[in-house]
PDB file of C-alpha atoms in Angstrom:
ATOM      1  CA  MET A   1     -26.034  -4.278  -5.302  1.00 52.00           C
ATOM      2  CA  HIS A   2     -25.120  -1.546  -7.720  1.00 72.00           C
ATOM      3  CA  GLY A   3     -21.528  -1.147  -6.564  1.00 81.00           C
ATOM      4  CA  GLU A   4     -20.457  -4.792  -6.671  1.00 88.00           C
ATOM      5  CA  PRO A   5     -18.483  -4.538  -9.963  1.00 89.00           C
ATOM      6  CA  LEU A   6     -16.680  -1.460  -8.644  1.00 90.00           C
ATOM      7  CA  VAL A   7     -15.833  -3.226  -5.379  1.00 88.00           C
ATOM      8  CA  ARG A   8     -14.502  -6.234  -7.276  1.00 91.00           C
ATOM      9  CA  ALA A   9     -12.410  -4.004  -9.551  1.00 90.00           C
ATOM     10  CA  ALA A  10     -10.979  -2.134  -6.552  1.00 87.00           C
ATOM     11  CA  ASN A  11     -10.142  -5.412  -4.781  1.00 88.00           C
ATOM     12  CA  THR A  12      -8.484  -6.803  -7.896  1.00 92.00           C
ATOM     13  CA  TYR A  13      -6.451  -3.618  -8.327  1.00 89.00           C
ATOM     14  CA  TYR A  14      -5.341  -3.711  -4.704  1.00 85.00           C
ATOM     15  CA  ALA A  15      -4.302  -7.361  -4.858  1.00 86.00           C
ATOM     16  CA  THR A  16      -2.528  -7.227  -8.226  1.00 91.00           C
ATOM     17  CA  VAL A  17      -1.078  -3.700  -8.390  1.00 90.00           C
ATOM     18  CA  HIS A  18      -1.161  -1.681  -5.187  1.00 84.00           C
ATOM     19  CA  PHE A  19       0.233  -4.206  -2.690  1.00 84.00           C
ATOM     20  CA  PRO A  20       3.028  -5.578  -4.936  1.00 88.00           C
ATOM     21  CA  ALA A  21       3.971  -2.041  -6.032  1.00 91.00           C
ATOM     22  CA  THR A  22       4.273  -0.979  -2.396  1.00 88.00           C
ATOM     23  CA  VAL A  23       6.530  -3.949  -1.644  1.00 91.00           C
ATOM     24  CA  ALA A  24       8.644  -3.276  -4.741  1.00 95.00           C
ATOM     25  CA  PHE A  25       8.982   0.383  -3.768  1.00 93.00           C
ATOM     26  CA  LEU A  26      10.107  -0.542  -0.254  1.00 93.00           C
ATOM     27  CA  VAL A  27      12.700  -2.968  -1.648  1.00 96.00           C
ATOM     28  CA  TRP A  28      13.957  -0.253  -3.986  1.00 96.00           C
ATOM     29  CA  LEU A  29      14.181   2.203  -1.082  1.00 95.00           C
ATOM     30  CA  TYR A  30      16.028  -0.342   1.039  1.00 95.00           C
ATOM     31  CA  LEU A  31      18.605  -0.882  -1.687  1.00 96.00           C
ATOM     32  CA  ARG A  32      18.983   2.707  -2.939  1.00 96.00           C
ATOM     33  CA  ARG A  33      17.993   5.023  -0.067  1.00 94.00           C
ATOM     34  CA  PRO A  34      18.325   3.239   3.295  1.00 93.00           C
ATOM     35  CA  ALA A  35      17.554   6.339   5.395  1.00 91.00           C
ATOM     36  CA  HIS A  36      14.360   6.978   3.433  1.00 94.00           C
ATOM     37  CA  TYR A  37      13.456   3.299   3.748  1.00 94.00           C
ATOM     38  CA  LEU A  38      13.581   3.461   7.540  1.00 92.00           C
ATOM     39  CA  TRP A  39      11.322   6.522   7.601  1.00 92.00           C
ATOM     40  CA  SER A  40       8.853   4.992   5.111  1.00 92.00           C
ATOM     41  CA  ARG A  41       8.744   1.681   6.956  1.00 90.00           C
ATOM     42  CA  ARG A  42       7.971   3.440  10.226  1.00 91.00           C
ATOM     43  CA  VAL A  43       5.226   5.518   8.650  1.00 91.00           C
ATOM     44  CA  LEU A  44       3.604   2.432   7.117  1.00 86.00           C
ATOM     45  CA  ALA A  45       3.940   0.439  10.331  1.00 87.00           C
ATOM     46  CA  LEU A  46       2.374   3.196  12.447  1.00 89.00           C
ATOM     47  CA  SER A  47      -0.413   4.101  10.020  1.00 86.00           C
ATOM     48  CA  PRO A  48      -3.852   2.808  10.938  1.00 81.00           C
ATOM     49  CA  PRO A  49      -5.385   0.355   8.474  1.00 75.00           C
ATOM     50  CA  PRO A  50      -7.875   1.807   6.001  1.00 71.00           C
ATOM     51  CA  ARG A  51     -11.522   1.499   6.955  1.00 70.00           C
ATOM     52  CA  SER A  52     -14.199   0.405   4.557  1.00 65.00           C
ATOM     53  CA  ARG A  53     -16.586   3.202   3.656  1.00 65.00           C
ATOM     54  CA  CYS A  54     -19.122   0.806   2.188  1.00 61.00           C
ATOM     55  CA  THR A  55     -22.559   1.153   3.783  1.00 59.00           C
ATOM     56  CA  CYS A  56     -23.895  -1.976   2.147  1.00 57.00           C
TER      57      CYS A  56
END
């Protein structure tokens, strides 16, 4: 597969940066901007999960 290194890099980024940064941002919102936190939490909870576009 030609895209395997790219898929691994994207998965590593998601696990080590994207997910923890999202959690940290939500904690910050909860502490600093409670009204914005509620809106953001609802948007994230109601958003459909991303679908894989890989046609492997």
